[in-house]
mmCIF file of C-alpha atoms in Angstrom:
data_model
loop_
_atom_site.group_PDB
_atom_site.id
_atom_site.type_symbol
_atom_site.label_atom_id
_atom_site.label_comp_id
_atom_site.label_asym_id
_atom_site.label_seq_id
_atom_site.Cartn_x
_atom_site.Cartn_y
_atom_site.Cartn_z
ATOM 1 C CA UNK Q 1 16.077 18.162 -3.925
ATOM 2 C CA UNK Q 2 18.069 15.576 -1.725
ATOM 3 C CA UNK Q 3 15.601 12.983 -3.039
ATOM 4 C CA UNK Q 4 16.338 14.066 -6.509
ATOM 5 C CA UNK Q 5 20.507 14.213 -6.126
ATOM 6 C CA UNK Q 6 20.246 10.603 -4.797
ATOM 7 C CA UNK Q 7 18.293 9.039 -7.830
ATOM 8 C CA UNK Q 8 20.519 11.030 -10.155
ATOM 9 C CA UNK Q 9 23.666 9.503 -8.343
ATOM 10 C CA UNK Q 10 21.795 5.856 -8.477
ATOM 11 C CA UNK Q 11 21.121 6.904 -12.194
ATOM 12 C CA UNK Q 12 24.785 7.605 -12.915
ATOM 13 C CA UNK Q 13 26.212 4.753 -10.844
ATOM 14 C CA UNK Q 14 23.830 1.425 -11.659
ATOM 15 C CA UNK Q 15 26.653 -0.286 -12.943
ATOM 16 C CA UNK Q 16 29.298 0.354 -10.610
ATOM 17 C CA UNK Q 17 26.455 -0.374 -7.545
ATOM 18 C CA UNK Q 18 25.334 -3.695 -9.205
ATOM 19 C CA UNK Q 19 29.085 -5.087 -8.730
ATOM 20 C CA UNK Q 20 29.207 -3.288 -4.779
ATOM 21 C CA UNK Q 21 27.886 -6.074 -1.898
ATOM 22 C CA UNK Q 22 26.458 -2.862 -0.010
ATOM 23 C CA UNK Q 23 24.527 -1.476 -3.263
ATOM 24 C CA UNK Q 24 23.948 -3.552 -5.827
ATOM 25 C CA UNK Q 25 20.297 -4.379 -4.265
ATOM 26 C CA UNK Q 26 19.536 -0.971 -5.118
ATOM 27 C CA UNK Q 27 16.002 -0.877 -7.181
ATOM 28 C CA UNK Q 28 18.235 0.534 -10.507
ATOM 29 C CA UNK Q 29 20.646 -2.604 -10.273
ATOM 30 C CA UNK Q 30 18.331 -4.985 -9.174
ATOM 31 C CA UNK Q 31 15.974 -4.147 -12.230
ATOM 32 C CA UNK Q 32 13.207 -3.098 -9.647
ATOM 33 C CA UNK Q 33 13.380 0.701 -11.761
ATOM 34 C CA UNK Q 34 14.117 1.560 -14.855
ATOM 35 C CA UNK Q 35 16.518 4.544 -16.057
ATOM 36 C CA UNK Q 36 13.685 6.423 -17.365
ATOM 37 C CA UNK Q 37 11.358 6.440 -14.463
ATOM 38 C CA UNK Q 38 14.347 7.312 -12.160
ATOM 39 C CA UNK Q 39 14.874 9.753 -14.766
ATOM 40 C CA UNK Q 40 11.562 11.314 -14.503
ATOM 41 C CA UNK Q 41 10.862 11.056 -10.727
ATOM 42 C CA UNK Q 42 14.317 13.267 -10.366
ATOM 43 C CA UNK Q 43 13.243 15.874 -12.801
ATOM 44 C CA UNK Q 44 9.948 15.849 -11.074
ATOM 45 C CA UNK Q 45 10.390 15.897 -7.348
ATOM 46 C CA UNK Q 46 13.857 18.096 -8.058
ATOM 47 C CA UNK Q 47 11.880 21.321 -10.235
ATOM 48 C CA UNK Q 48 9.534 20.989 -7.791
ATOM 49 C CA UNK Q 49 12.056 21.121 -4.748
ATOM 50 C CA UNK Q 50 13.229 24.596 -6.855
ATOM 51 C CA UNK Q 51 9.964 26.134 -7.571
ATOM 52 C CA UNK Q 52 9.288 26.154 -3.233
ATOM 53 C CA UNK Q 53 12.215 27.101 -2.777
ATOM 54 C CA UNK Q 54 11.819 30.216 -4.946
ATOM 55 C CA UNK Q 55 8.656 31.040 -4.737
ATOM 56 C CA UNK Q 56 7.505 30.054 -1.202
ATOM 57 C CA UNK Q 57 11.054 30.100 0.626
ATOM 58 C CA UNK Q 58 13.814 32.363 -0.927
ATOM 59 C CA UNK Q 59 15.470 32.924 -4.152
ATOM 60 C CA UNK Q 60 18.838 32.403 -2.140
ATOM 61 C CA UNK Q 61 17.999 29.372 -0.885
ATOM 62 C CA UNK Q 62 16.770 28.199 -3.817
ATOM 63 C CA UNK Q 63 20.183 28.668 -6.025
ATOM 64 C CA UNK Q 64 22.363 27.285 -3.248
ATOM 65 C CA UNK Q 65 19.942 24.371 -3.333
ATOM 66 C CA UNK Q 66 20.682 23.836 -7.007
ATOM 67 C CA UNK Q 67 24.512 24.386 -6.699
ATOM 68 C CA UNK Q 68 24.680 21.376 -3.598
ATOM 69 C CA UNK Q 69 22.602 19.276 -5.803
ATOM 70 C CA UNK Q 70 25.113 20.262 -9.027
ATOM 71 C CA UNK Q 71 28.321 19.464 -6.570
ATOM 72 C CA UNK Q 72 27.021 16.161 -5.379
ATOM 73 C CA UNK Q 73 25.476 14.921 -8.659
ATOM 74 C CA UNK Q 74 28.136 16.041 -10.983
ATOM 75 C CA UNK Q 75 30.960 17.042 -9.297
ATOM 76 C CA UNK Q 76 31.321 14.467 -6.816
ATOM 77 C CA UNK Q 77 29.576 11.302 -8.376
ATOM 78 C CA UNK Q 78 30.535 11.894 -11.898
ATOM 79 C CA UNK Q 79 33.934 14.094 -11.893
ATOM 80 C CA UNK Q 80 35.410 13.206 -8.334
ATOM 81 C CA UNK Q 81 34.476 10.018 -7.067
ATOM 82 C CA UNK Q 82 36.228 7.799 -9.896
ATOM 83 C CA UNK Q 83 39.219 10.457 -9.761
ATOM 84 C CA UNK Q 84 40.816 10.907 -6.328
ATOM 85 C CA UNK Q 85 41.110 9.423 -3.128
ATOM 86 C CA UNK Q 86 40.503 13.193 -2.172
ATOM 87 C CA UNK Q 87 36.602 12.406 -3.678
ATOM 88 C CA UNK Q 88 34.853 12.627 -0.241
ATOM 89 C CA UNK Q 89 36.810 15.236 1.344
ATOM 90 C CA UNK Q 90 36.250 17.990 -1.550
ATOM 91 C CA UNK Q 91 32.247 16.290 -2.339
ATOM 92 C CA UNK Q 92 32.168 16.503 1.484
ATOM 93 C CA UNK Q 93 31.345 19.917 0.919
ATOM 94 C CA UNK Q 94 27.561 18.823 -0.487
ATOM 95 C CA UNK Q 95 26.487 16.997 2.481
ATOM 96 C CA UNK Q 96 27.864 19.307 5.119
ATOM 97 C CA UNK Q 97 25.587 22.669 3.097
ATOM 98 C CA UNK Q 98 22.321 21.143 4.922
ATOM 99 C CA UNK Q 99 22.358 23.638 8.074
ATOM 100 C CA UNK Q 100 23.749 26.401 5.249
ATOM 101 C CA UNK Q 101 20.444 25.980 3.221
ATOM 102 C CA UNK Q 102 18.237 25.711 6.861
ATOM 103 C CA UNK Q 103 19.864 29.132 7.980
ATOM 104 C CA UNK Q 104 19.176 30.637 4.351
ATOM 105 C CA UNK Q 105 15.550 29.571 4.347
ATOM 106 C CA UNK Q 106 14.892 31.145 7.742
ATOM 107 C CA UNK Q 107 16.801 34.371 7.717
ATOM 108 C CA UNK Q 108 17.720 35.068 4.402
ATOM 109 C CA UNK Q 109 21.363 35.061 4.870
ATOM 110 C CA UNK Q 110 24.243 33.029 5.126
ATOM 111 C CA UNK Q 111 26.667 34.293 8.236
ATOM 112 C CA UNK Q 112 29.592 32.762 9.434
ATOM 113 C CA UNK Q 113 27.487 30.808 12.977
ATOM 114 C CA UNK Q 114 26.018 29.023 9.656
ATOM 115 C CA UNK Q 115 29.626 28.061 7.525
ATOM 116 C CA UNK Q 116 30.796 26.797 11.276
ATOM 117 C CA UNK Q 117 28.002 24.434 11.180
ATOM 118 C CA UNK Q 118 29.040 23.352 7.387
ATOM 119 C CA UNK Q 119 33.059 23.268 8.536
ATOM 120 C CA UNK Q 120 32.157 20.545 10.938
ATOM 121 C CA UNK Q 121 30.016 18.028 8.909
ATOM 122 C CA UNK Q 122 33.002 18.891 6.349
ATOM 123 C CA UNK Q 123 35.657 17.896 9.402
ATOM 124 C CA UNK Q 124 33.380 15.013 10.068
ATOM 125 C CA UNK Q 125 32.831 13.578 6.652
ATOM 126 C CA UNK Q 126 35.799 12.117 5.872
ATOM 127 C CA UNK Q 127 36.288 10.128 8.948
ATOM 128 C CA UNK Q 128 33.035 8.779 8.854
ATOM 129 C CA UNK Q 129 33.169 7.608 4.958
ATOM 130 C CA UNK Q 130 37.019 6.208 5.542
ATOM 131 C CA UNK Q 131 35.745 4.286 8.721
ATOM 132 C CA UNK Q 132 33.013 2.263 6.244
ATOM 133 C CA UNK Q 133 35.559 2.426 3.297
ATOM 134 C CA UNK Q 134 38.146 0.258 5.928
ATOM 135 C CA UNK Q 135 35.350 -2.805 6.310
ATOM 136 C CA UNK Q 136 34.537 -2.072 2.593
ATOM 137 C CA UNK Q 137 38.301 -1.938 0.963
ATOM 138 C CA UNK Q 138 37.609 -4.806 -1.488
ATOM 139 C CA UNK Q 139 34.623 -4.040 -2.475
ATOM 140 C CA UNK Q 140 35.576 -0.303 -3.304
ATOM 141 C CA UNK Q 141 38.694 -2.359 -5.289
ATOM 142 C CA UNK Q 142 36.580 -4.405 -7.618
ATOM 143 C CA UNK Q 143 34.367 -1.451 -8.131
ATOM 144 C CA UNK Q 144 37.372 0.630 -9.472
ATOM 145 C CA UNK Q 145 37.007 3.228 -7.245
ATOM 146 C CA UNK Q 146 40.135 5.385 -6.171
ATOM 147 C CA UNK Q 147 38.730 5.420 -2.230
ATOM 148 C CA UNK Q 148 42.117 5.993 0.273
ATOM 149 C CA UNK Q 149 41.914 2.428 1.846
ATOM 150 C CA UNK Q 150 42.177 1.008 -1.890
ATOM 151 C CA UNK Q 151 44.988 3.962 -3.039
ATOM 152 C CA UNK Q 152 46.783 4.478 0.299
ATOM 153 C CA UNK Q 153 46.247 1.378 2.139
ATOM 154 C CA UNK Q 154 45.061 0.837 5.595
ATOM 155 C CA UNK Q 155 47.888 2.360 8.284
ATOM 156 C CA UNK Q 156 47.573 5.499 5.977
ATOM 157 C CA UNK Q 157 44.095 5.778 5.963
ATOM 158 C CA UNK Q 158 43.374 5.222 9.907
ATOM 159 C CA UNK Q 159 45.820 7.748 10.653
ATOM 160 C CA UNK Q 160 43.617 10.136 8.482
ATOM 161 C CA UNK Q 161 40.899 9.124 10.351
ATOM 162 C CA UNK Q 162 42.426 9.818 13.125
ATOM 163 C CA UNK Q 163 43.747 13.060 12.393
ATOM 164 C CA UNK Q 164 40.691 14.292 10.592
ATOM 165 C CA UNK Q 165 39.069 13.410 14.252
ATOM 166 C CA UNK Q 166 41.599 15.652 16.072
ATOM 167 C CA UNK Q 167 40.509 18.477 13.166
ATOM 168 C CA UNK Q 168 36.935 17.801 13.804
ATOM 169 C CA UNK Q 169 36.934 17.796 17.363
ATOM 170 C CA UNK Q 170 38.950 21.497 16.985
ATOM 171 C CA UNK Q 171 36.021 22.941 14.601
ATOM 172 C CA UNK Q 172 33.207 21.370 17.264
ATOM 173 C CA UNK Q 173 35.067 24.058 20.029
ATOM 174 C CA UNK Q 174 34.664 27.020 17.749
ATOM 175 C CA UNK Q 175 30.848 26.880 19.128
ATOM 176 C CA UNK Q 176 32.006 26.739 22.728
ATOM 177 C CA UNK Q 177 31.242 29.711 25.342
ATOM 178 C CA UNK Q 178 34.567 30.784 25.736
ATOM 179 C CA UNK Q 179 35.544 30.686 22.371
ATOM 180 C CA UNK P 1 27.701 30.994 20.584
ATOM 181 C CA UNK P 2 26.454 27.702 22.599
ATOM 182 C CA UNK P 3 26.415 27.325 26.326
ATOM 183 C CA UNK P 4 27.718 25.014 28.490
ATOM 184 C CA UNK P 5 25.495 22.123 27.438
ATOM 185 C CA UNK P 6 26.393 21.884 23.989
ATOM 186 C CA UNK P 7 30.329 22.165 25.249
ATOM 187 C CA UNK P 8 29.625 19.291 27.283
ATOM 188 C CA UNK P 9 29.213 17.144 25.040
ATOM 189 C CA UNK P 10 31.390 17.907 21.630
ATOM 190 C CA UNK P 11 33.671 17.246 24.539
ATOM 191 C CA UNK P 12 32.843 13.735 24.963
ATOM 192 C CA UNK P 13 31.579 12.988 22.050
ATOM 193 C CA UNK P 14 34.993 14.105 19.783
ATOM 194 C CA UNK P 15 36.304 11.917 22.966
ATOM 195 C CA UNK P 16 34.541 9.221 22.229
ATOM 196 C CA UNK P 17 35.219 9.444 18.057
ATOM 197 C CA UNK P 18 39.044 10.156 19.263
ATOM 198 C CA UNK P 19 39.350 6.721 21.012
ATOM 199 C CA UNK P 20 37.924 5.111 18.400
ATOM 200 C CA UNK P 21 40.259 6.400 16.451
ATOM 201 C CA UNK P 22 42.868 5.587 18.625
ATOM 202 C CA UNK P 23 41.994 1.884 18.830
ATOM 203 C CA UNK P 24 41.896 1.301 15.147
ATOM 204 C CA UNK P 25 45.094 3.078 14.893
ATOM 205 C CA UNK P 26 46.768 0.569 17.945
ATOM 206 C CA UNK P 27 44.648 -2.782 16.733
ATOM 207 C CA UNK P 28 43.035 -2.419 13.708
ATOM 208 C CA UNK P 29 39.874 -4.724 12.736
ATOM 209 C CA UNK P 30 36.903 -4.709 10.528
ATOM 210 C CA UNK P 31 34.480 -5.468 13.084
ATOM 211 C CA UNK P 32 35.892 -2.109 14.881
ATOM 212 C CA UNK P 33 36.138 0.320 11.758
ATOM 213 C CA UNK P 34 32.252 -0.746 11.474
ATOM 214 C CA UNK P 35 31.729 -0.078 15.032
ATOM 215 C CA UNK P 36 33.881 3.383 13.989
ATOM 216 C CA UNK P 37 31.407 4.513 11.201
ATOM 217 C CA UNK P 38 28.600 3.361 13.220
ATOM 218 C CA UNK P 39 29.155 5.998 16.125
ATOM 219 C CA UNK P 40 30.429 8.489 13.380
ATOM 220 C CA UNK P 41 26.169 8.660 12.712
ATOM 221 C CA UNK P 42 25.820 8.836 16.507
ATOM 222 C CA UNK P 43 28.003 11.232 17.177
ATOM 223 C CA UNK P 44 26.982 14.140 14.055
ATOM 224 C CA UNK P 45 22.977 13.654 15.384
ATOM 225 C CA UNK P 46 23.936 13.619 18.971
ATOM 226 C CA UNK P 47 26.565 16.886 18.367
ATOM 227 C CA UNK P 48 23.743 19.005 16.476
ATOM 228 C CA UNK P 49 20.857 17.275 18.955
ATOM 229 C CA UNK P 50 22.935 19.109 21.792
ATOM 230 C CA UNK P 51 23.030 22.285 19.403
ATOM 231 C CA UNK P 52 19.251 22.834 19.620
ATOM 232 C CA UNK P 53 19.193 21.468 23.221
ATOM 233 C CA UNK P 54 21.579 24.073 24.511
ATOM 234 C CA UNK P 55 19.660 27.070 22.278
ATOM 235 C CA UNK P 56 16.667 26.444 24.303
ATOM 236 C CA UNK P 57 18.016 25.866 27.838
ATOM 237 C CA UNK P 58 20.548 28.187 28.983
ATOM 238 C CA UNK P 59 22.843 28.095 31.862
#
């Protein structure tokens, strides 16, 4: 399923990666795929990815599965990422469902030990994706995307990263024995 | 909850991301916001490598 969300994105976004340094060798810009075969190995390995899930995992698992891949393929790359500065932080919550789904598949459930795992990849994304966006500022510019180095400028943006580190290193405690 | 092990180090580890922080905040430079995301990486597999660590041996 993660396999599938990342061609879909690479689907979506061949033109804006072919003018990015750090994508644009990508097999869909560089002409190493085509549209349709990218089109076909996501539909492939993705149903597959579901019809585990259900059958040999859990049904649960299965539809939060398909909702991460919906809010990273279409929510984030298509709706958010040209839209906000705020992109990351809200399409944060796709990569951070990982342990969610993991907890799901083995006990069926989702409790809240799991959603503190998700709060801190959520805590942790957007300092990590403002740290490359820094080094990366122009070429986020001339791609036309809205990231916070390029809306905000730089003082602005390390001080998010810096505060965002103060927020993560909070949620990180919430596991701690005394806590 | 987690033990003492996994404490341990989403102590030093959000101490470590803090003073990079820090740094770029005081004297900002590409070469250091790269540094920056690179440890970000470190610092999510270290964090949940402690996680499983500390859910094995207990103190």
């Amino acid at each position: 399923m993660a396999g599938a969300a990342a061609a879909v994105n690479c689907l979506l976004e061949q033109t804006i990666d072919a003018v990015m340094m750090r994508t644009r060798a990508r097999p869909l810009p560089s002409g190493e795929l085509s549209s349709l075969q990218t089109l076909v190995f996501a539909g492939v390995i993705g149903g597959l990815g579901l019809w585990i899930l259900y059958h040999l995992v859990n049904p649960l698992t299965m539809w939060l599965t398909f909702g991460t891949f919906v809010g990273y393929a279409v929510v984030y790359t298509v709706l958010l990422k040209p839209l906000t500065p705020q992109n990351i932080v809200i399409g944060g919550a796709s990569g951070a469902m990982p342990p969610v789904l993991g907890w799901a598949a083995v006990s069926g459930q989702v409790t809240p030990e799991a959603l503190l795992l998700f709060l801190i990849i959520f805590a942790w994304t957007p300092p990590h994706f403002w740290s490359l966006a820094l080094y990366r500022t122009e070429d986020y510019a001339r791609a036309g995307l809205p990231m916070l180095p390029v809306t905000h400028g730089r003082r602005f943006t390390v001080l998010y990263v810096l505060l965002y580190t103060l927020i993560l290193l909070a949620c990180s405690l919430f596991r701690s024995p005394t806590a | 909850m987690s033990g003492w092990i996994y404490l341990a180090t989403a102590v030093v580890l959000g101490g470590m991301f803090l003073h990079y922080a820090v740094r770029l905040h005081l004297a900002y430079s590409d070469a250091l916001a790269r540094r920056t995301f690179r440890f970000s990486i470190v610092y999510l597999s270290v964090l949940f490598a402690a996680l499983l660590v500390d859910h094995y041996i207990r103190f």
